[in-house]
Coordinates of C-alpha atoms in Angstrom, one line a residue:
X117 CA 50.7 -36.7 -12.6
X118 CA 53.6 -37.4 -15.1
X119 CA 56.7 -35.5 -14.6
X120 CA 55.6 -32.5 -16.9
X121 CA 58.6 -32.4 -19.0
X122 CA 58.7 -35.7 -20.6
X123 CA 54.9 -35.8 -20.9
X124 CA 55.5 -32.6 -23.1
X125 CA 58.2 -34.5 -24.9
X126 CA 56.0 -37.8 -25.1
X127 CA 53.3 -35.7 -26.2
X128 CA 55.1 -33.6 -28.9
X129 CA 56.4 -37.0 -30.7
X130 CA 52.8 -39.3 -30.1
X131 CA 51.3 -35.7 -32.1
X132 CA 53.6 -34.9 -35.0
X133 CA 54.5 -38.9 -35.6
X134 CA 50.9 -40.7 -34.7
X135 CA 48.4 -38.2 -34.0
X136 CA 48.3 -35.9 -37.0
X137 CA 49.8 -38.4 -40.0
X138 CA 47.5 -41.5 -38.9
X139 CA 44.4 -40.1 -37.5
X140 CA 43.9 -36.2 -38.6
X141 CA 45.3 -37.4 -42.4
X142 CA 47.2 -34.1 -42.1
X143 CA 48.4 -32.6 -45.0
X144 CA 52.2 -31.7 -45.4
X145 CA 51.6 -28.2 -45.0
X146 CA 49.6 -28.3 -42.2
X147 CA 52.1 -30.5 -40.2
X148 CA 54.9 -28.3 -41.4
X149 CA 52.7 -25.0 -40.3
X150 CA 52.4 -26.6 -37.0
X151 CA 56.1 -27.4 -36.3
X152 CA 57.3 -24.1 -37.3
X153 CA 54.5 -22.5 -35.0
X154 CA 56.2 -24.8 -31.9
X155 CA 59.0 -24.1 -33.0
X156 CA 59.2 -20.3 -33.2
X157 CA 57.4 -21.0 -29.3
X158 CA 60.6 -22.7 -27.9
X159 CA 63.1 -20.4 -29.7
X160 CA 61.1 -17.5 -28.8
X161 CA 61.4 -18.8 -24.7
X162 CA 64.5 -19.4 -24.9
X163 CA 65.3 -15.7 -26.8
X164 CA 63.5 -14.5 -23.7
X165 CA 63.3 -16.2 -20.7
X166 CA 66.9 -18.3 -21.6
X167 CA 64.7 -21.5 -21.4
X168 CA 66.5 -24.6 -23.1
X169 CA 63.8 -27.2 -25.0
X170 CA 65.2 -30.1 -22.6
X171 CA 64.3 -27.9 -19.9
X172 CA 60.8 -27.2 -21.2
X173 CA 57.2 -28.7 -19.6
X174 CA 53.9 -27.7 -19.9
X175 CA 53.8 -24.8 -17.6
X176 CA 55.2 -23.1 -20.1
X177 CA 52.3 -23.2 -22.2
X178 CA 50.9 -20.7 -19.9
X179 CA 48.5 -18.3 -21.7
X180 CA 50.3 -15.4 -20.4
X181 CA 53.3 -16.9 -22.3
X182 CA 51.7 -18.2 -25.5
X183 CA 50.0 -14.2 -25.4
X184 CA 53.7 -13.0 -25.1
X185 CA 54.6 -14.9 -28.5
X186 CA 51.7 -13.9 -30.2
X187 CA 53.0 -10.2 -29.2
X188 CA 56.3 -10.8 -29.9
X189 CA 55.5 -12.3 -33.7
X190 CA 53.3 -9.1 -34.4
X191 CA 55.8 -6.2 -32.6
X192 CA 58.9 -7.7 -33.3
X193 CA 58.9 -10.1 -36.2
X194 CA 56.6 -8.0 -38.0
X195 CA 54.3 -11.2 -38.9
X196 CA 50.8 -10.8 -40.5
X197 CA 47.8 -11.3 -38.5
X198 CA 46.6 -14.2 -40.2
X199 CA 50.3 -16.1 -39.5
X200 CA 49.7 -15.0 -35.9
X201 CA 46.3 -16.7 -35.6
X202 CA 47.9 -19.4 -37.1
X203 CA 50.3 -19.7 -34.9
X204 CA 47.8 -19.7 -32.1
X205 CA 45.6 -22.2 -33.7
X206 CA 48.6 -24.8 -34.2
X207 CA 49.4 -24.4 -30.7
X208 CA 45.5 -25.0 -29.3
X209 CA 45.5 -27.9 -31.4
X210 CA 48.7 -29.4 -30.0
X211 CA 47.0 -28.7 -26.0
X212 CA 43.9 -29.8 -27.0
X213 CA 45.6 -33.3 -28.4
X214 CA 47.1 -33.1 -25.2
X215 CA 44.4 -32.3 -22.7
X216 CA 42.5 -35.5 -24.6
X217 CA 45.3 -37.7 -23.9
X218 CA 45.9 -36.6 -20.2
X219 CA 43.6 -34.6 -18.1
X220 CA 46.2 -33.0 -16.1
X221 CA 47.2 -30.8 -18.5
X222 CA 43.8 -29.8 -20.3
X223 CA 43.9 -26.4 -17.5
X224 CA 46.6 -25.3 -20.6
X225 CA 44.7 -26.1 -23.1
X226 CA 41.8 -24.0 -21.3
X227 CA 43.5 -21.0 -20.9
X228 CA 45.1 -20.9 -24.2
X229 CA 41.4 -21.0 -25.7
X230 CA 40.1 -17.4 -24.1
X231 CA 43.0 -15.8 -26.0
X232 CA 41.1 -14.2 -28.8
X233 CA 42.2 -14.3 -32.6
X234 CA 44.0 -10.9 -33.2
X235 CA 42.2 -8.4 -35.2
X236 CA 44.9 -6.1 -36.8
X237 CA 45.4 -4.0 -33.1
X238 CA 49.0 -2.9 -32.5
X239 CA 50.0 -3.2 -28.6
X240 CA 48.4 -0.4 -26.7
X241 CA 50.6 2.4 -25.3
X242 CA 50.3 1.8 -21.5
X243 CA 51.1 5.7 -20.2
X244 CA 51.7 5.2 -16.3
X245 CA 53.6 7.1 -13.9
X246 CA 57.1 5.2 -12.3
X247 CA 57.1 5.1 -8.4
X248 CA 59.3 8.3 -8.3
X249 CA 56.8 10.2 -10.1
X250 CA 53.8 9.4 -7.9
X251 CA 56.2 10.1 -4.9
X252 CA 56.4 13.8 -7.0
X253 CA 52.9 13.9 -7.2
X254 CA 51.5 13.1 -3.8
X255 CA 54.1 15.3 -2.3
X256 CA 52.8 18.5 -4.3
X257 CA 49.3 19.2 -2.6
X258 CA 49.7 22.0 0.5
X259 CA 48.9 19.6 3.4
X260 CA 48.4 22.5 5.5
X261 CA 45.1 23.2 3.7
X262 CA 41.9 21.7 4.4
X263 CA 41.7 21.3 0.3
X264 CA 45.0 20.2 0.0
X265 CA 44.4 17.3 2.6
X266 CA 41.6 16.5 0.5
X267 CA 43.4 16.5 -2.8
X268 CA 46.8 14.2 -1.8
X269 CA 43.8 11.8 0.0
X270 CA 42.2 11.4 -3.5
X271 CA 45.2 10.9 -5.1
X272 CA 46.6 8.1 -3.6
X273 CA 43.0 6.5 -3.2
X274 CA 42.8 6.6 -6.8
X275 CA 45.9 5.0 -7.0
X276 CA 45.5 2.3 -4.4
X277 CA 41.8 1.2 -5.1
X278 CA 42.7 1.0 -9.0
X279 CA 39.2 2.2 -9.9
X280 CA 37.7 3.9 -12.9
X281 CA 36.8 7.4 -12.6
X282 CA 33.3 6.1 -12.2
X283 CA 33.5 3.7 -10.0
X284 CA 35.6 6.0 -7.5
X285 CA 33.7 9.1 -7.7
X286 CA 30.7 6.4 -6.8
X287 CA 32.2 5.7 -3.6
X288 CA 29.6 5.9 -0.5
X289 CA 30.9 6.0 3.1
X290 CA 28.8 2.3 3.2
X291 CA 31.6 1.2 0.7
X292 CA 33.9 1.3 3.1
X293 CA 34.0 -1.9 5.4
X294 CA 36.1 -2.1 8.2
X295 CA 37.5 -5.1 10.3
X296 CA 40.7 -7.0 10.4
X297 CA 41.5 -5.6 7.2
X298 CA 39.8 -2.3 5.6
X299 CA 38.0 -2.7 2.6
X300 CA 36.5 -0.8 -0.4
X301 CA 33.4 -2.1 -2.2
X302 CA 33.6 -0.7 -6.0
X303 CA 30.8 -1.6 -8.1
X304 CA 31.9 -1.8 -11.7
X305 CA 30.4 -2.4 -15.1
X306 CA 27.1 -3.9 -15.0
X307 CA 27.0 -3.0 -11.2
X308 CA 29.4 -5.6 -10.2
X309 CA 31.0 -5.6 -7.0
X310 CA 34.3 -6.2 -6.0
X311 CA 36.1 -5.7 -3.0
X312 CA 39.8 -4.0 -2.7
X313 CA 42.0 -4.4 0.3
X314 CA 43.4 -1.0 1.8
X315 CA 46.8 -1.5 3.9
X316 CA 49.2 0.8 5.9
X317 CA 49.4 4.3 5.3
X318 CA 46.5 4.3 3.1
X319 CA 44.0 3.3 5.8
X320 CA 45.7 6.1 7.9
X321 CA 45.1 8.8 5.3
X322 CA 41.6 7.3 5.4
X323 CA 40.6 7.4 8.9
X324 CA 41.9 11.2 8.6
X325 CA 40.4 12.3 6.2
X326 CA 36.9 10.3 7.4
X327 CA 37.4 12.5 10.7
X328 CA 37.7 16.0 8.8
X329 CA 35.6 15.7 5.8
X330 CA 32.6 13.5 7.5
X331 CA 32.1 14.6 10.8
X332 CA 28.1 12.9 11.0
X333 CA 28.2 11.0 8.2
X334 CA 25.3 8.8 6.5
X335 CA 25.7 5.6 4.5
X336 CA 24.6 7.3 2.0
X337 CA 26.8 9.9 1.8
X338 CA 29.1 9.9 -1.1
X339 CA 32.9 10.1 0.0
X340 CA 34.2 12.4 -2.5
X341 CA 32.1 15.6 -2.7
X342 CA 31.5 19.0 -3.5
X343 CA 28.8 21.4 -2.1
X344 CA 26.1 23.1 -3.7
X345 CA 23.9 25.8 -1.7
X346 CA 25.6 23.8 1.1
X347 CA 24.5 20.3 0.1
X348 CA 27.1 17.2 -0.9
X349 CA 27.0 16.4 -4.4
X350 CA 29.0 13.7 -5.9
X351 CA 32.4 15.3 -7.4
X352 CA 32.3 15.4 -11.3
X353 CA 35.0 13.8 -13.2
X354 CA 35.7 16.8 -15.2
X355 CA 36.4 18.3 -11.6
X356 CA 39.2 15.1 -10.9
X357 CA 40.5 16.0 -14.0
X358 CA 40.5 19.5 -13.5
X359 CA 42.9 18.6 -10.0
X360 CA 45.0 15.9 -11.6
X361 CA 46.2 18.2 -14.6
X362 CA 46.9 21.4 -12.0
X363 CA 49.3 19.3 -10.1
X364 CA 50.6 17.8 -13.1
X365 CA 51.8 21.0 -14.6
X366 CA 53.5 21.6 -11.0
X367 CA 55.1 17.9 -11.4
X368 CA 56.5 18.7 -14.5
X369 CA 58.7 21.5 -13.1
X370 CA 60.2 18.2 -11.2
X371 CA 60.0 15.9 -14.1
X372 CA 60.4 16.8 -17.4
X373 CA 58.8 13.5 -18.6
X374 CA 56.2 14.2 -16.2
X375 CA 52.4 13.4 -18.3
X376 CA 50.7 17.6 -18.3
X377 CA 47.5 15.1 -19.7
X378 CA 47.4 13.7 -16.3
X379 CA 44.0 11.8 -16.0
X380 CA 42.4 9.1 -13.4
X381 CA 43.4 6.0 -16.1
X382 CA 46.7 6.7 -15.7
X383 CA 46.8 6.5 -11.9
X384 CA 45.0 3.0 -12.6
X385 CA 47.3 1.6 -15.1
X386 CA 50.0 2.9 -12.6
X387 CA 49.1 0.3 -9.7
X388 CA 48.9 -2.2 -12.5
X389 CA 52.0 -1.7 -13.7
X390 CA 53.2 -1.5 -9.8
X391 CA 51.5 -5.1 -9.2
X392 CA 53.3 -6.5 -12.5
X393 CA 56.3 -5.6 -12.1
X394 CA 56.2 -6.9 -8.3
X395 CA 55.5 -10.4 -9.7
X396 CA 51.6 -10.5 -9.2
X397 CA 49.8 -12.7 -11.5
X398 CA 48.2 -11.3 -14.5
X399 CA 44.8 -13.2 -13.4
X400 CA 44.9 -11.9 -10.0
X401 CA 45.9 -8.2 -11.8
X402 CA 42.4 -8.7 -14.1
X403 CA 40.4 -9.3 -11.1
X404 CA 41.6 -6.4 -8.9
X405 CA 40.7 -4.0 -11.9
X406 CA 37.7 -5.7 -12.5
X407 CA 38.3 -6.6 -16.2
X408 CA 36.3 -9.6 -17.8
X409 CA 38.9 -10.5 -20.4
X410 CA 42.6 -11.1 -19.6
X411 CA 43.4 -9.6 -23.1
X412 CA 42.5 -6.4 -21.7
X413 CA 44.6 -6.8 -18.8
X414 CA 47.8 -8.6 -20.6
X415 CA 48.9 -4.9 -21.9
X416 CA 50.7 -4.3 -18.7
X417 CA 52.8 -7.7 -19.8
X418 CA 54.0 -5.7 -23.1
X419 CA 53.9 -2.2 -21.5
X420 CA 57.3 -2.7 -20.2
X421 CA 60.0 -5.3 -21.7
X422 CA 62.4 -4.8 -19.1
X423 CA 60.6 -6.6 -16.8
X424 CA 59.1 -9.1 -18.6
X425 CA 61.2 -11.8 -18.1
X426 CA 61.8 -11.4 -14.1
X427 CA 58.0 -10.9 -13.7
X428 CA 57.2 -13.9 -15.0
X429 CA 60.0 -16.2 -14.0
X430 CA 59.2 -15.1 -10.3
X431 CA 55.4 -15.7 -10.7
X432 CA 54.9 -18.6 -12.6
X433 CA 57.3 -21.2 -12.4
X434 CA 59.2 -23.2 -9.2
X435 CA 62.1 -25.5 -10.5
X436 CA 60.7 -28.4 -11.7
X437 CA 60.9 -32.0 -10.8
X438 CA 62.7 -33.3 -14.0
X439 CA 66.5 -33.1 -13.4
X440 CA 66.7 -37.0 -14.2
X441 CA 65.0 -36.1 -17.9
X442 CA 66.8 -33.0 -18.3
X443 CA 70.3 -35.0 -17.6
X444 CA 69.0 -37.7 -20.2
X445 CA 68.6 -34.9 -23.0
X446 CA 71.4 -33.0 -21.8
X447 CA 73.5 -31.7 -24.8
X448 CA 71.7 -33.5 -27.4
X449 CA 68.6 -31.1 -28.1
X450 CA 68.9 -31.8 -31.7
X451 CA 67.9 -35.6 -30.9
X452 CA 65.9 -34.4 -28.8
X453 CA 64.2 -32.3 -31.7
X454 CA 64.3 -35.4 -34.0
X455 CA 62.3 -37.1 -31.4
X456 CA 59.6 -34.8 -31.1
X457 CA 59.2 -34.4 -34.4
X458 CA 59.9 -30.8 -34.7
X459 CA 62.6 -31.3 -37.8
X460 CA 61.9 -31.2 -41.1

């Protein structure tokens, strides 16, 4: 493959000076629309991630990154919806151009194209609790209790498995396969499955509480239970709820800015947020909740600015091969610019 950065650069100029004057008969306005869309994409990289255009490739068209920009537009800049989708289309067009020309980098062009035209949403508030605050929490249950044994157990499972109220409370001993490493089968919407890896302390708690809460137990059996005329019932989700928000209102004596509305989600989007901020992929975040679409998973990329630009920098890109290109363009980005195409 080309070294990625002049390919963009090659790219950029062979689109704006061949590609859209000779063979799309673009209008004016459509070119201009299109620069100011890759344009408002390099300034907003370098606003963020202190990226300079001569240090730019394609790997930066990521479509965690081009999801960011959209964001950042709507949030920050205030711009409509139909500018942002725009903006998106101009830079779809620009990686498809490019994915026609050289296969190497149509995997952009790809990923850019599941990013859905925006609809109007504001960014979601992402409520999670910080790593101090679930230290608060699983320390509150009375470990000396049978109950509270339970209770701490089903807290940090909830945590650590990521699942929705559903899928955890759904949870059979037969779920739980063990080997090398300890795994939980969740089955989520649609009854798919997928399978989360428990580590460390976590399978301690569970081999514990396995011992004292399912002496004899069946395949069958659901994990978390409650007992009827001295039968095992699945636990309700009213009765989680009930739990979460008792020890919450304890928490709170802690931590003022402790949620009282404690609820399952918000242990969920807490190991997301955990797993972002610790540099893990936004794909392989998507998968381990078991969401279809990435949109619904890229709220954990917004939830938290302050970590944006480590996250990402860590995850996504290793120094590039392009120091001899970068020296070429070295203090002349406004040539640089002119070449491209990207001035007016």
């Amino acid at each position: 493959m080309k070294n990625t950065t002049s390919n963009l650069f090659i790219m950029m100029h062979n689109f704006f000076w061949i590609y859209l004057v000779s063979y799309r008969s673009a209008s004016k306005n459509t070119i201009r629309s299109y620069k100011q869309a890759i344009n408002q994409f390099r300034l907003y990289l370098q606003k963020r991630y202190d990226i300079s255009f001569t240090a730019m490739d394609f790997s930066y068209f990521s479509r965690d990154h081009v999801y960011g920009f959209l964001v950042y537009l709507r949030d920050e800049k205030k711009l409509a919806v139909s500018t942002l989708n725009q903006r998106l289309a101009a830079i779809k067009a620009f990686l498809k151009y490019s994915g026609d020309e050289d296969i190497s980098v149509i995997n952009y062009y790809t990923a850019v194209t599941k990013i859905h035209k925006f609809k109007g949403e504001k960014s979601p508030k992402v409520e999670y609790l910080s790593q101090p605050q679930l230290k608060v929490l699983f320390s509150i249950p009375d470990i000396s209790t049978r109950m509270g044994r339970r209770d701490r157990f089903m807290m940090i499972l909830l945590y650590e498995s990521g699942a929705r109220i559903d899928e955890f409370l759904n949870i059979k001993i037969e779920d739980i396969i063990k080997g090398e490493t300890t795994q939980l089968r969740l089955f989520g919407k649609g009854r798919k499955e997928r399978y989360i890896p428990l580590f460390g302390t976590v399978v301690e708690h569970l081999n514990e509480y396995l011992s004292e809460f399912h002496k004899l137990p069946l395949g069958s059996d659901y994990l978390f239970y409650t007992v009827h005329d001295n039968k095992h019932t699945m636990m309700s989700a009213e009765n989680v709820d009930y739990l979460l928000k008792k020890y919450a209102k304890i928490a709170v004596e802690t931590d003022a800015t402790f949620p009282v509305d404690l609820h399952a989600h918000v242990l969920r989007h807490s190991i997301a947020m955990a797993m972002y901020k610790k540099g893990v992929p936004l794909s392989y975040i998507k998968d381990f909740l078991g969401h279809s679409d990435i949109s619904s998973t890229s709220i954990y990329a917004y939830a938290d600015s302050d970590t944006i630009a480590e996250a990402i920098a860590s995850i996504e890109h290793e120094p590039a091969n392009n120091k001899t290109n970068t020296k070429n363009w070295k203090g002349k980005e406004a040539d640089l610019l002119a070449f491209c195409g990207l001035t007016e």
